[in-house]
Every structure is written in C-alpha cells, then in structure tokens.
Amino acid sequence: MDFKLLKKSLELSHTCDASQFLVDLYINNPQHFKKSLLLSNSLPEPVNKPISKNKLETLTKAFVLAGDELIKENADITMFFDDFYQILNTIKVINQNVTSNLKRLEENSFLDYTLSQQLQMICIYIEDQHRLFNEQGKDQNDFQTGMESQVAKYGVDGAKNIKVSQTDNLEALIEITDTLFRYLYFKSKEAEIEENFDHEDISPYGIGSLQEIMQLSLQRNLLVNTWGKFKFREWTFKEIENNESKITLFKPPSKEDYLKERIAIDRYIYRDHINMQQTNIKYKKENQNSAKYLYSIAKGLYDTEAVFNIDKKSFYRSKQVIKHVMNAQLESLDEVYYDLEHKGLKIIEILKGFEYLFTIAMIYKTSALNTFEEKEMSSYKKLSPIVNKATLVNQFSQLYELDPDIAELVINTFIFSNTYNLDVFSQPLISVNKDKLVFCPSLITQMNIVRIIEMLATEWGKKISNKGVTFEKDLRFILSFNQFIEVNTNKIEFEAYDGRNVEFDFVAKFEKQILLVEFKHVKRPFSDKMQRNALGIIDEGIEQVNRRENILINDWNLIKERCSFDLPDTPPKKENIIKLVCTNIFDFTSVIRNGTEIIDASSLIKFFMSPEVKVFSNGDEVSEFFHKNLWGKGAPTVEKFRDFLKNPVAIQPYKDCYNGLFKPILKSSNEDNNIGFFDYDLVKDPYLELGSKLLQSKSSHRGIKVGRNEKCPCASGKKYKKCCGK
C-alpha cells in the first residue's frame, strides 16, 4: 500500500480518505497493522515539533471512522481499537512534553552566548567531569573485574531511589552533548559571523542557563528514546494512578528478552576489558615504558599548545601504549572491514587517524591536568581549547608522512559539525566553523574504533552481506573438528516438497539428534531502528531454519542421499531437531523466537571447541584461573547442550545482578504528562564475588607446603609452581 496517500490525507485533513486507508490496511493484515503504520512514517512524529490541534483531531476522527466501518463489516476490531488507543495516546503524551521542552529551550539565555563560547563551555564541562570521575575511581579493590564503573551506585538529583553508574553518567553526558550541539548549530544559522575565539577565563560553572539547557537536552533524549522504542521496538504503555496523578509507563514486549539485550551490552564491555588486559600482559614492559615516556613528555611541555608541535621521535615513543589499546579494540572487528574504501579514503588511514588523535589527546590531557588549578578560573580554558583545524591536519600529515589531502580527509571524518553524519561518540572534534575546532581530549579518548568503522561502513553505503557466507564457512570449518558431532561437508541443494529451491547451510548429527543452524552476520545495533533492522535479519534466518525443519521431515531421502555422513532410514521427529540461528553479535543470545533459539558464535564455539571456562582478574598482574568444564566429565551430550542454550556460560554471571524498574522522565512544566520507561540497572558486579573467592583461596593456601610440580590446592587444575606458588 502507498502510505504517501495516508500521509497526504492527514496533512490535508481529508478524514474520510485517511479512514478508508486505515480500514484497508487493517483488513489486509490485522496482526501487523500497528507495526506497518508506525514504520510507514505517515503519522505525525511527536518528537520533531509541536503537532497542531487540527492534525491530532484529523487523526483521531480517521481512527474513529475506520473503527465504525470495521464494525459494519463485522471485522474483529478488538486489536484495532487497542492499536488505535496505543498509537494516538503515545503521540499526544510525548508531543505535549516535547512541546514544553522546546518552549523552555527557546527561552534559555545560554543561547545569548556566541557559538564558540557555547561549544567550548560544554566541552570544558565534559573534560572536568571526566577529571572528577577519575578521582572518584581511584579507590579500587585488589581484584578488578573491569565492571566496576558499570555498577549503578550514584544517586540522581530529583529522582528518588534511582541509581546510575559512572559509565551511565558519562555516556548520558555525551548523548546530551550530541543533542545540544545539533540544536546550537541550528540556532546559530542566523547569528553573526564570529571573529574572536579567544575567550578569557571561560568556564561552565556558575551559569544556571547551561545547567538548565543540559537538563532539557536530557529530557528530550529520554522522550526521543521512548518514542523510538514505541515506534521501532513494539513497546506498549500502561496507565496507572498514583496519588491522584496519572502516569504513563512504557514497557518492552518481553522484559526477559530486554534483560538479555542489557546483558549483551555488559558482555561487550567485559570482552573489551579482557582483550585490553591480555594485550597489557603481552606488551607489559613496552606499555609501561611508553606510558612513562608519555607522562614525562607531557610534564615537560612549557605550555599546552606545544603538544601540537611535538617532534616525531617523542610522538612515536608515546604512541606505543595507544597503539596497543587500539589493537585490543580491533580484536573484535571482522576482517572484511579492513578492505573498505570510500572516495579515495581507506580504513587503514582511518586507523592512523584514530591512533594520532588518541595519542595527542592523552599527551594534551596529561599536560593540562599537570598544571590545572581547580580554583583558578583561567585553568579551565586549557582543559578544552579552540584550535585551528589546519594545525591537526599538518601535524598528522607530517607525523605519518601522509599526503596533506588524505590527512585532511581523515581529520574531516572525525569532525562533528552542522553537516554531521555520525554522532559525537564517533566524531569528537567539534566544529566551530570551517577553520576552528574545539579540542576535547575526553571526547577523543572515549572513542571505540570498532564502532566507528562499523558506522562508517553504513554511512558509506557498504554492503557486508557477503561476510555472512565467510562467517558460515569459518564456523562450519571450526565445528567440523569436534569429534563428537558429525558435520555435513557436501553441498545439499534441491527443489523441496513446497516447490521452492532449498540449500542447507549447516546440518550435523549430534548423538541421535539433528542440528540445524542458520548463520547470520549482523551489524551491531546502536539505535532502536538499527536493533529493529538487526532483528529483521535474524527473523529471516528463523524463517529459513523453520522451513528447513519441515523439509528435513518431508524430503528426508533427498537429504540422506546428499549428506556426507550416514543418516538413519526414517526422518527425525521435531523434538529430535535442534534449531539455531547463530549470529556474530551478543544482542540476541538465548532469545527464543518462533521455536528457534538464537546464540552468538563465540558461545557456540565455546561449548563445542573450548569447554574450559576461565576467569581473569586484574590486580598488580592479570591472573587466570580455571573455573569449570562445560562438558563435566567425558564427552558433550545433547542434554548438556540444551541446558547450555538456555543459560550460556557467558551469561551466567549476570543473571542475578540486575534490578528492573520504571524510571521517570522529569517534566519541563507542571502541565506535562507523567511519563516513565522500563529499564534495568546493574546493581552488582557479576565477577566481584568470584574474584573475592579467588583471593581468599590464594591467601588460605599460602602457608600450605605443596611440591612445586603437584596440583595447586586452590583447585585451579594447574601445577603449584604455575599458580599460587608463583
């Protein structure tokens, strides 16, 4: 159906035409009515601008007339009126609060400052907040898990019983910044051209309008995110009464599946932490020397501007530790991305740009903080200066011996401006105009190069679907080495009983059961829209594997003839078929949809190829100790595998560490709606208890006399000389 007709009918207040369109859409597919309508972009968007009373009345009348028509046609209208209620009220509730928010934004006096003052003050605030957070984090346990900053333990102003983590605070601050910068760029279009960029004693503190505008940006972000979840993720709302006030609470269709998404986020963080620690161990001495050299160079600079004139030798000795940080992040990047190129710009050059900016930012931050005086107003300006873009381009070009035009293309990739393509997380150089940038070290050092490359691939319009084929081949090859499962190595392709061609990607025999796997390579989602798109690819895989299950039963003889290993004469029953969709990302692991289980490749390989579970600790040294074997004693079994699918070992530590609750969105005015959204907080470090047991175990066994070549009494499975006897 052409949704442009519906959009036009609503805009022109042609209620009858709009209602007839709704009738036809509902009759055509009642189950997908709400989803189709929301994704069509034909309805008024509540987060863009205030929606006129006339538009809301037109939409309401169209829904009512459509309902009357469906009743006349004896259609089942229960779902229609539920969808009608959900859509219309969500648009009204969110738009009213967005309208109040925009009104307050327009009236905020922070807009009286010049654009460069606004941007620099916000960046100084970010930099100083990172300084304060780092000072908070100095007290650490002997056992460091890498999850310390993820635990929600800080109170929130104006929100009782709500806790946030250090990471939540910093990420929310950057998200606020991203929204605020876009708004400030928009408002500055009509401003006079600036000439003075040297702002004496500039500071973000003591300016109430800045605090207010940042709070308003946070409110807007939460409203936009809530609408995004309703629009793209099938969230719904319920209304409750509390002290004679009505509260609209938005919730996911499955709290259990939403928790699994949250666990995936923390798994990524823990994986990056482990990669980093393993890299630190591998290059421990080199990293220490590089870090010491970086500190000595920064300390010896006569002023912060000298950072941008640092000589090549000093830069290269300082960058080694940064190089290893980058390489640790790149452990999780698929190789297919390394070959990407766009308009003469190669990914390898983007990597050099990341390395350069990260190194310079670390040197600058260290130098600035070395002379920073909290009570001196003039110190704050140094935290985040305004620099010439040409300064960065020239320094980068000279240090890496790059063509100046290529160097400029690379630097441009990291610039956030009024023609932005990505976000501040990926573009940390903040444009003041075509020649000037705000240099904020903390925005630079929070970058994740893998996220940047994946987002650039999308921005450049690069398709990575062929990666799915390689992904499938690699996993099939790896799993074929397991002696306990038989993996088909022949091509199985034919016209199935349903009259359509079929090709089996992965068929294996595990004990007396058949293992069917569909592999899907998916870009990691960073928004609700991307999450919906990723789930669409996975649902496609689920449909394929479910079809192959039916083909397996109906065309058994054809499969039996083509399979590389022997199959019994009779087809298996459905309960003897294990169906999986295997992905390269963590986000949907252990979710079950339409009778098919989803698992990530690392978990699948873990069970079949690397069943020993190890946990790492990071104190003065990184310790590694044996935890358990997924197979128990002997060989893997179907029973153990099915149990593993329900609760993969990578997820187990997180199971009881979250608190689910509804969080309020603060209002801009008393007339605004009371809105809350469901969320999970990590309230307990998943690995801290395990680490404490490790420390106690090592401590309790120190006085025991054990032969150097005997098993260690801490039950690690290692020899004493290689464990607690070190």
XYZ file of C-alpha atoms in Angstrom:
726
model
C 0.000 0.000 0.000
C 1.126 3.523 -0.775
C 1.473 5.212 2.605
C 2.141 8.553 0.901
C -1.622 8.689 0.276
C -2.318 8.362 4.004
C 0.291 10.997 4.864
C -1.186 13.425 2.330
C -4.751 12.755 3.518
C -3.784 13.550 7.126
C -1.910 16.700 6.119
C -4.887 17.959 4.067
C -7.408 16.922 6.764
C -9.129 14.532 4.334
C -10.543 12.427 7.153
C -12.650 10.063 5.011
C -9.757 9.166 2.708
C -7.487 8.576 5.694
C -10.061 6.378 7.457
C -10.618 4.231 4.351
C -6.872 3.704 4.075
C -6.785 2.560 7.724
C -9.663 0.144 7.083
C -7.941 -1.429 4.094
C -4.621 -1.664 5.967
C -6.220 -3.395 8.961
C -8.284 -5.872 6.911
C -5.225 -6.752 4.846
C -3.160 -7.779 7.918
C -4.591 -7.110 11.407
C -1.537 -8.614 13.158
C 0.838 -6.117 11.537
C -1.470 -3.104 11.468
C 0.236 -1.143 14.247
C 3.757 -2.065 13.154
C 3.096 -1.185 9.490
C 1.519 2.119 10.422
C 4.332 3.190 12.742
C 7.128 2.240 10.346
C 5.445 3.937 7.380
C 6.455 7.452 8.546
C 2.989 8.613 7.539
C 1.862 9.594 11.051
C 2.771 12.874 12.798
C 6.149 12.498 14.560
C 5.707 13.654 18.178
C 9.403 14.420 18.779
C 10.097 16.716 15.824
C 7.953 19.756 16.593
C 4.603 20.647 18.187
C 1.713 18.908 16.432
C -1.244 21.180 15.711
C -4.597 20.538 17.345
C -6.136 20.186 13.876
C -3.737 17.363 12.919
C -4.478 15.440 16.108
C -8.223 15.877 15.579
C -7.930 14.651 11.971
C -6.003 11.564 13.084
C -8.494 10.864 15.877
C -11.526 11.202 13.582
C -9.876 8.978 10.954
C -9.354 6.226 13.532
C -12.936 6.544 14.850
C -14.476 6.445 11.356
C -12.305 3.455 10.457
C -13.474 1.657 13.597
C -17.124 2.304 12.707
C -16.562 0.963 9.190
C -14.833 -2.183 10.502
C -17.755 -2.820 12.867
C -20.165 -2.570 9.904
C -18.057 -5.147 8.064
C -18.209 -7.477 11.094
C -14.420 -7.424 11.441
C -12.756 -8.345 14.753
C -11.986 -4.842 15.973
C -10.520 -5.685 19.424
C -6.948 -5.381 18.204
C -7.788 -2.327 16.081
C -9.061 -0.258 18.998
C -6.145 -1.343 21.187
C -3.681 -0.255 18.481
C -5.653 2.956 17.911
C -5.500 3.770 21.641
C -1.788 2.992 21.924
C -0.728 4.998 18.860
C -2.890 8.086 19.398
C -2.178 8.446 23.117
C 1.559 7.900 22.748
C 1.733 10.646 20.116
C -0.295 13.011 22.322
C 1.543 12.296 25.575
C 5.051 12.559 24.152
C 4.309 15.571 21.937
C 2.884 17.600 24.803
C 6.095 17.102 26.803
C 8.287 17.739 23.755
C 6.406 20.984 23.100
C 7.029 22.209 26.659
C 10.655 21.189 26.364
C 11.116 23.144 23.121
C 9.482 26.221 24.628
C 11.908 26.172 27.555
C 14.826 25.657 25.172
C 13.838 28.679 23.100
C 13.656 30.843 26.214
C 17.010 29.727 27.656
C 19.531 32.570 27.987
C 22.518 30.305 27.221
C 21.638 30.994 23.591
C 22.847 34.578 24.104
C 26.465 33.404 24.083
C 28.311 33.039 20.778
C 28.504 29.574 19.228
C 32.207 29.166 20.032
C 31.581 30.122 23.673
C 28.690 27.666 23.910
C 30.647 24.773 22.399
C 33.810 25.441 24.386
C 31.972 25.751 27.714
C 30.189 22.440 27.161
C 33.445 20.702 26.191
C 35.219 22.138 29.237
C 32.383 20.775 31.379
C 32.788 17.309 29.828
C 36.531 17.405 30.394
C 36.226 18.495 34.000
C 33.550 15.892 34.754
C 35.910 13.200 33.475
C 38.601 14.588 35.756
C 36.267 14.401 38.762
C 35.041 10.907 37.843
C 38.625 9.671 37.545
C 39.376 10.997 41.015
C 36.306 9.164 42.334
C 37.553 5.920 40.825
C 40.974 5.931 42.465
C 39.896 3.630 45.306
C 39.859 0.160 43.811
C 39.569 -3.409 45.032
C 42.527 -5.776 44.938
C 40.516 -7.744 42.421
C 39.497 -5.635 39.428
C 36.873 -7.138 37.165
C 36.578 -4.363 34.583
C 32.910 -3.912 35.538
C 33.411 -1.515 38.452
C 32.256 1.574 36.559
C 29.134 -0.217 35.256
C 27.511 -0.768 38.657
C 24.691 1.679 39.485
C 25.612 3.244 42.834
C 25.299 7.031 42.406
C 22.146 8.940 43.283
C 20.257 11.140 40.801
C 19.101 14.679 41.603
C 15.328 14.927 41.571
C 14.751 11.171 41.180
C 14.257 9.246 44.395
C 15.503 5.638 44.601
C 17.156 5.879 41.167
C 20.830 4.950 40.925
C 23.190 5.320 37.977
C 26.676 4.040 37.226
C 29.756 6.087 36.436
C 29.533 4.892 32.825
C 25.826 5.804 32.644
C 26.654 9.327 33.799
C 29.432 9.838 31.281
C 27.529 8.299 28.363
C 24.423 10.320 29.188
C 26.594 13.451 29.263
C 27.905 12.726 25.761
C 24.396 11.943 24.498
C 23.218 15.265 25.951
C 26.134 16.962 24.230
C 25.264 15.363 20.898
C 21.679 16.638 21.107
C 22.687 20.063 22.379
C 25.349 20.630 19.724
C 22.832 19.872 16.967
C 20.391 22.368 18.470
C 23.083 25.050 18.905
C 24.244 24.619 15.303
C 20.634 25.011 14.157
C 20.114 28.155 16.242
C 23.417 29.689 15.128
C 22.491 29.766 11.433
C 21.122 33.272 11.742
C 23.885 34.502 14.064
C 26.574 36.944 13.029
C 29.919 35.529 11.894
C 32.358 35.325 14.809
C 35.822 36.786 14.731
C 37.017 36.355 18.313
C 37.668 32.794 19.502
C 39.951 33.604 22.422
C 37.626 33.672 25.431
C 39.387 34.713 28.630
C 38.541 32.916 31.882
C 35.814 30.902 30.191
C 34.159 28.341 32.483
C 30.862 26.391 32.512
C 30.349 26.853 36.253
C 28.032 29.373 37.868
C 25.906 29.564 34.716
C 22.381 28.445 35.570
C 21.242 28.600 31.948
C 23.828 25.969 30.969
C 22.666 23.615 33.701
C 19.074 24.148 32.606
C 19.727 23.611 28.895
C 21.642 20.398 29.606
C 18.766 19.152 31.755
C 16.343 20.000 28.951
C 18.546 18.095 26.491
C 18.459 15.060 28.782
C 14.656 15.256 28.926
C 14.447 15.489 25.158
C 16.768 12.499 24.736
C 14.599 10.376 27.022
C 11.428 11.402 25.177
C 13.038 10.653 21.793
C 14.298 7.279 23.056
C 10.863 6.378 24.433
C 9.206 7.207 21.115
C 11.907 5.220 19.278
C 11.178 2.150 21.373
C 7.446 2.500 20.808
C 7.875 3.073 17.070
C 10.593 0.554 16.224
C 10.581 -1.987 19.057
C 6.883 -2.720 19.676
C 6.895 -1.247 23.179
C 3.493 -0.509 24.719
C 2.271 1.625 27.595
C 0.012 1.194 30.558
C -1.591 3.934 32.625
C -1.639 3.867 36.420
C -2.962 6.218 39.094
C -0.575 7.387 41.802
C -1.672 9.958 44.398
C -4.473 11.084 42.063
C -1.969 11.584 39.236
C -1.990 9.594 36.016
C 1.353 8.075 34.981
C 2.056 6.639 31.523
C 4.569 3.793 31.796
C 6.271 2.407 28.689
C 7.487 -1.190 28.732
C 9.056 -3.722 26.310
C 7.047 -6.625 24.863
C 9.298 -9.031 26.794
C 11.177 -7.900 29.895
C 13.158 -11.142 29.790
C 14.412 -10.510 26.247
C 15.138 -6.876 27.107
C 17.298 -8.049 30.008
C 19.253 -10.238 27.595
C 19.960 -7.148 25.485
C 21.244 -5.345 28.574
C 23.449 -8.317 29.453
C 24.867 -8.188 25.917
C 25.961 -4.570 26.449
C 27.880 -5.552 29.573
C 29.336 -8.600 27.822
C 30.813 -6.308 25.166
C 32.348 -4.159 27.895
C 33.803 -7.177 29.685
C 35.132 -8.637 26.419
C 36.892 -5.360 25.607
C 38.307 -5.292 29.137
C 39.695 -8.820 28.787
C 41.174 -8.057 25.366
C 42.820 -4.989 26.861
C 44.258 -6.874 29.824
C 45.612 -9.665 27.661
C 47.251 -7.039 25.455
C 48.678 -5.341 28.552
C 50.248 -8.600 29.658
C 51.648 -9.325 26.215
C 53.248 -5.885 25.947
C 53.542 -5.105 29.651
C 57.061 -3.689 29.703
C 56.629 -1.817 26.415
C 53.357 -0.290 27.619
C 54.873 0.773 30.928
C 57.829 2.409 29.226
C 55.594 4.141 26.701
C 53.210 5.404 29.409
C 56.117 6.724 31.484
C 57.593 8.417 28.443
C 54.221 9.945 27.526
C 53.894 11.340 31.044
C 57.441 12.747 31.056
C 56.937 14.383 27.649
C 53.614 15.925 28.730
C 55.069 17.132 32.017
C 57.984 18.782 30.228
C 55.905 20.806 27.766
C 56.179 24.514 28.518
C 52.542 25.098 27.504
C 49.651 23.027 26.174
C 49.956 24.456 22.661
C 53.379 22.812 22.399
C 51.566 19.447 22.166
C 50.678 20.279 18.568
C 54.355 20.844 17.741
C 55.714 17.663 19.332
C 58.599 16.056 17.420
C 58.223 12.723 15.625
C 60.505 10.758 17.964
C 58.613 11.835 21.083
C 55.280 11.126 19.435
C 56.210 7.609 18.299
C 57.633 6.635 21.674
C 54.470 7.925 23.347
C 52.013 6.268 20.980
C 53.022 2.646 21.582
C 50.652 2.206 24.516
C 47.848 3.807 22.455
C 48.621 1.502 19.544
C 48.078 -1.491 21.820
C 44.810 -0.002 23.123
C 43.610 0.276 19.532
C 44.744 -3.253 18.661
C 42.894 -4.615 21.696
C 39.686 -2.984 20.420
C 40.313 -4.316 16.915
C 40.308 -7.890 18.249
C 36.533 -7.848 17.799
C 36.468 -6.304 14.293
C 35.657 -8.573 11.361
C 38.414 -8.674 8.763
C 36.036 -7.710 5.947
C 36.060 -4.110 7.182
C 39.787 -3.647 6.622
C 39.312 -3.639 2.838
C 36.680 -0.876 2.795
C 37.415 2.275 0.808
C 35.299 5.353 0.077
C 36.190 8.204 -2.285
C 39.892 7.505 -2.004
C 39.842 7.110 1.776
C 40.908 3.726 3.172
C 40.134 2.195 6.550
C 43.863 1.786 7.251
C 44.155 5.595 7.099
C 41.202 5.962 9.484
C 43.096 3.710 11.913
C 46.102 6.019 11.701
C 43.848 8.999 12.386
C 42.397 7.293 15.449
C 45.872 6.466 16.735
C 47.083 10.029 16.141
C 44.118 11.751 17.819
C 44.111 9.360 20.771
C 47.854 9.864 21.387
C 47.729 13.651 21.084
C 44.650 13.757 23.329
C 46.416 11.709 26.021
C 49.511 13.916 25.890
C 47.385 17.067 25.955
C 45.173 15.867 28.832
C 48.217 14.858 30.898
C 49.922 18.176 30.224
C 46.814 20.250 31.008
C 45.974 18.418 34.237
C 49.592 18.652 35.377
C 49.215 22.427 35.758
C 45.461 22.577 36.416
C 44.298 24.616 39.406
C 40.673 23.970 40.310
C 40.231 27.363 41.987
C 41.863 29.313 39.165
C 39.282 30.380 36.575
C 41.946 30.724 33.872
C 42.813 26.995 34.190
C 39.519 25.777 32.762
C 40.136 27.211 29.320
C 43.162 24.925 28.938
C 41.080 21.781 29.508
C 39.409 22.095 26.103
C 40.935 24.712 23.775
C 39.832 26.026 20.407
C 42.443 25.061 17.801
C 42.957 25.515 14.090
C 41.897 22.551 12.003
C 44.994 23.125 9.848
C 47.183 22.541 12.925
C 45.858 18.986 13.319
C 45.949 18.256 9.589
C 49.552 19.437 9.224
C 50.781 17.606 12.317
C 49.029 14.379 11.323
C 50.368 14.634 7.773
C 53.947 15.156 8.936
C 53.981 12.540 11.695
C 52.580 9.803 9.432
C 54.118 11.084 6.187
C 50.711 11.292 4.542
C 49.623 13.380 1.584
C 48.055 16.556 3.082
C 44.811 15.997 1.140
C 44.483 12.465 2.562
C 45.339 13.756 6.031
C 42.554 16.328 5.755
C 40.042 13.682 4.607
C 40.921 11.612 7.664
C 40.620 14.528 10.101
C 37.312 15.535 8.471
C 35.987 12.045 9.240
C 36.353 12.802 12.959
C 34.761 16.294 12.847
C 31.250 16.844 14.183
C 29.585 19.817 12.516
C 26.283 21.257 11.303
C 26.589 18.852 8.357
C 27.148 15.944 10.752
C 26.796 12.392 9.535
C 27.616 10.350 12.624
C 27.477 11.301 16.320
C 29.792 12.816 18.919
C 30.769 9.320 20.066
C 32.372 8.817 16.645
C 33.192 12.414 15.693
C 34.805 14.047 18.746
C 36.360 17.095 17.060
C 33.719 19.800 17.478
C 33.480 22.261 14.614
C 33.176 25.956 15.413
C 33.478 26.948 11.761
C 35.332 25.601 8.719
C 38.707 26.567 10.231
C 38.279 26.178 14.003
C 37.654 23.142 16.237
C 37.083 22.610 19.942
C 39.634 20.022 21.078
C 38.128 17.956 23.912
C 40.523 15.134 24.945
C 37.873 13.126 26.833
C 35.584 13.019 23.800
C 38.528 11.664 21.803
C 39.669 9.039 24.314
C 36.152 7.606 24.729
C 36.106 6.633 21.028
C 35.738 2.963 20.130
C 37.399 2.334 16.778
C 35.303 -0.761 16.022
C 32.056 1.182 16.469
C 33.403 3.980 14.268
C 34.390 1.640 11.436
C 31.070 -0.214 11.551
C 29.147 3.072 11.470
C 31.342 4.402 8.646
C 30.559 1.265 6.639
C 26.859 2.084 6.979
C 27.427 5.769 6.219
C 29.454 4.869 3.115
C 26.681 2.524 1.958
C 28.943 -0.524 2.065
C 27.252 -3.906 1.991
C 28.729 -6.649 4.148
C 26.227 -9.367 3.277
C 28.997 -11.406 1.667
C 30.563 -11.575 5.123
C 27.709 -13.883 6.121
C 28.961 -16.509 3.662
C 32.505 -16.303 5.042
C 31.145 -16.326 8.587
C 29.199 -19.506 7.823
C 32.168 -21.258 6.177
C 34.515 -20.369 9.023
C 32.180 -21.703 11.708
C 31.384 -24.866 9.761
C 35.112 -25.472 9.339
C 35.825 -24.915 13.055
C 32.977 -27.115 14.290
C 33.959 -29.944 11.948
C 36.994 -30.549 14.153
C 34.833 -31.666 17.069
C 34.951 -35.456 17.201
C 31.607 -35.709 18.967
C 29.494 -34.206 16.184
C 29.323 -35.120 12.510
C 29.185 -32.054 10.265
C 27.990 -32.296 6.677
C 30.666 -31.211 4.189
C 28.684 -31.837 0.975
C 26.506 -29.345 -0.848
C 22.840 -30.081 -0.150
C 20.656 -28.235 -2.633
C 17.453 -29.311 -4.432
C 13.820 -28.405 -5.159
C 11.910 -29.075 -1.950
C 8.438 -30.522 -1.441
C 6.971 -26.995 -1.335
C 8.111 -26.319 -4.913
C 10.946 -23.941 -3.948
C 14.687 -24.491 -4.043
C 16.500 -25.028 -0.756
C 20.135 -25.107 0.325
C 21.171 -26.376 3.739
C 23.898 -24.197 5.252
C 24.691 -26.406 8.229
C 23.498 -29.907 9.058
C 25.126 -32.004 11.755
C 24.374 -35.113 13.760
C 24.844 -34.831 17.499
C 24.200 -38.115 19.266
C 20.838 -39.157 17.766
C 19.650 -35.633 17.085
C 19.954 -33.393 14.036
C 21.454 -29.950 14.464
C 20.210 -27.305 12.004
C 21.962 -23.938 12.072
C 21.409 -20.790 10.021
C 24.266 -18.275 10.244
C 23.520 -14.566 10.083
C 26.167 -11.860 10.062
C 24.613 -8.725 11.559
C 25.923 -5.224 12.189
C 25.905 -4.460 15.882
C 22.934 -2.125 16.526
C 23.475 1.251 18.215
C 19.911 2.565 17.991
C 16.355 1.281 18.223
C 15.990 1.494 14.452
C 19.195 -0.495 13.931
C 18.000 -3.003 16.546
C 14.774 -3.497 14.608
C 16.717 -3.967 11.367
C 19.044 -6.495 13.008
C 16.092 -8.422 14.397
C 14.570 -8.438 10.899
C 17.680 -10.216 9.566
C 17.513 -12.720 12.423
C 13.789 -13.326 11.845
C 14.651 -14.080 8.228
C 17.102 -16.707 9.494
C 14.444 -18.131 11.823
C 12.009 -18.448 8.921
C 14.688 -20.250 6.889
C 15.633 -22.702 9.624
C 11.978 -23.468 10.408
C 11.340 -24.166 6.714
C 14.373 -26.466 6.614
C 12.983 -28.352 9.592
C 9.833 -29.157 7.562
C 11.928 -30.039 4.503
C 14.085 -32.301 6.643
C 10.989 -34.299 7.575
C 9.280 -34.237 4.160
C 12.348 -34.677 1.890
C 14.410 -36.919 4.146
C 15.517 -39.293 1.399
C 16.860 -36.459 -0.769
C 18.882 -35.147 2.174
C 20.041 -38.640 3.113
C 21.418 -39.159 -0.417
C 23.381 -35.903 -0.402
C 24.691 -35.843 3.178
C 28.404 -36.583 3.770
C 27.671 -38.776 6.817
C 25.241 -41.692 7.267
C 21.697 -40.911 8.322
C 19.024 -43.369 9.542
C 16.299 -44.526 7.164
C 13.487 -42.648 8.879
C 13.350 -38.872 9.370
C 13.664 -37.451 12.900
C 10.728 -36.221 14.919
C 10.535 -32.485 15.554
C 11.611 -32.915 19.175
C 14.839 -34.506 17.908
C 15.800 -31.496 15.795
C 17.809 -28.669 17.390
C 17.228 -25.401 15.507
C 19.581 -22.460 15.921
C 20.201 -19.079 14.372
C 23.832 -18.200 15.043
C 24.976 -14.568 14.872
C 28.250 -12.676 15.218
C 26.803 -10.336 17.894
C 25.737 -10.840 21.522
C 22.498 -8.832 21.469
C 20.015 -11.690 20.955
C 21.784 -14.613 22.638
C 19.389 -17.089 24.328
C 16.305 -15.319 22.933
C 13.741 -17.790 21.564
C 11.515 -16.713 18.653
C 9.045 -18.917 16.803
C 10.503 -22.052 18.376
C 14.081 -21.272 17.317
C 16.902 -20.381 19.686
C 19.408 -17.616 18.957
C 23.037 -17.879 20.000
C 26.210 -15.949 19.304
C 29.126 -17.639 17.546
C 31.533 -17.285 20.475
C 29.122 -19.152 22.780
C 28.524 -21.895 20.197
C 32.250 -22.392 19.670
C 32.803 -22.235 23.427
C 30.614 -25.278 24.030
C 31.882 -27.477 21.216
C 35.508 -26.406 20.865
C 36.664 -24.757 24.095
C 34.617 -26.072 27.020
C 37.028 -24.928 29.733
C 35.706 -21.731 31.287
C 38.362 -19.328 32.541
C 38.042 -16.136 34.518
C 40.609 -13.343 34.553
C 41.417 -10.894 37.327
C 43.357 -7.675 37.052
C 45.315 -6.503 40.087
C 49.029 -5.828 40.027
C 49.045 -8.644 37.488
C 46.416 -10.383 35.406
C 45.560 -13.752 36.935
C 43.854 -16.537 35.028
C 42.265 -19.485 36.759
C 40.169 -22.493 35.780
C 36.514 -22.318 36.691
C 34.685 -25.311 35.249
C 34.265 -27.596 32.237
C 31.028 -27.293 30.263
C 31.047 -30.989 29.444
C 31.618 -32.111 33.016
C 33.482 -35.368 32.738
C 33.760 -37.077 29.374
C 32.078 -36.026 26.149
C 29.494 -33.335 25.381
C 25.893 -34.515 25.379
C 22.671 -33.221 23.852
C 21.227 -32.780 27.328
C 24.166 -30.603 28.417
C 23.966 -28.643 25.162
C 20.250 -27.927 25.575
C 20.904 -26.753 29.138
C 23.745 -24.596 27.826
C 21.466 -22.964 25.221
C 19.050 -21.926 27.952
C 21.842 -20.403 30.017
C 25.137 -19.903 28.113
C 28.166 -19.693 30.387
C 28.947 -16.132 29.243
C 25.542 -15.011 30.555
C 25.517 -16.954 33.829
C 27.465 -14.428 35.953
C 24.988 -11.672 35.056
C 21.717 -13.448 35.822
C 21.017 -12.072 39.305
C 22.850 -8.767 39.025
C 20.104 -6.506 37.629
C 17.207 -4.578 39.040
C 14.283 -3.864 36.721
C 12.350 -0.668 37.389
C 10.383 2.159 35.820
C 12.361 5.402 35.603
C 10.638 8.800 35.441
C 11.275 11.447 32.790
C 11.443 14.799 34.552
C 8.924 17.358 33.309
C 9.556 20.794 31.807
C 6.320 22.213 33.202
C 3.658 21.248 35.726
C 1.168 20.685 32.896
C 3.325 17.976 31.314
C 2.398 14.309 31.407
C 3.971 11.989 33.955
C 5.988 9.530 31.857
C 8.142 6.589 32.907
C 10.016 3.908 31.000
C 11.217 0.453 31.984
C 14.934 -0.143 32.356
C 17.473 -2.421 34.001
C 20.305 -1.312 36.272
C 23.374 -3.402 37.004
C 23.346 -3.346 40.805
C 26.016 -5.958 41.495
C 29.401 -6.625 39.893
C 28.989 -10.017 38.155
C 32.583 -11.060 38.816
C 33.409 -9.495 42.183
C 32.213 -12.424 44.310
C 34.152 -14.853 42.150
C 37.245 -12.674 42.448
C 36.937 -12.448 46.220
C 36.813 -16.232 46.413
C 39.955 -16.402 44.294
C 41.828 -14.009 46.590
C 40.661 -15.873 49.704
C 41.645 -19.186 48.144
C 45.124 -17.970 47.277
C 45.541 -16.395 50.710
C 44.383 -19.505 52.585
C 46.774 -21.774 50.706
C 49.910 -19.669 51.003
C 51.073 -21.466 54.167
C 50.468 -24.989 52.849
C 53.516 -26.947 51.817
C 52.985 -28.269 48.336
C 55.501 -29.714 45.890
C 56.232 -27.373 43.014
C 55.059 -29.934 40.470
C 51.963 -31.001 42.413
C 48.432 -29.789 41.704
C 47.724 -26.399 43.301
C 45.438 -26.669 46.395
C 43.298 -23.769 45.091
C 41.704 -26.264 42.639
C 42.793 -24.328 39.581
C 43.957 -27.542 37.901
C 47.448 -26.089 37.371
C 50.715 -27.102 38.909
C 51.501 -25.220 42.114
C 54.580 -23.548 40.598
C 52.448 -22.071 37.807
C 49.639 -20.883 40.079
C 49.687 -19.822 43.750
C 53.335 -20.850 44.034
C 54.459 -18.121 41.629
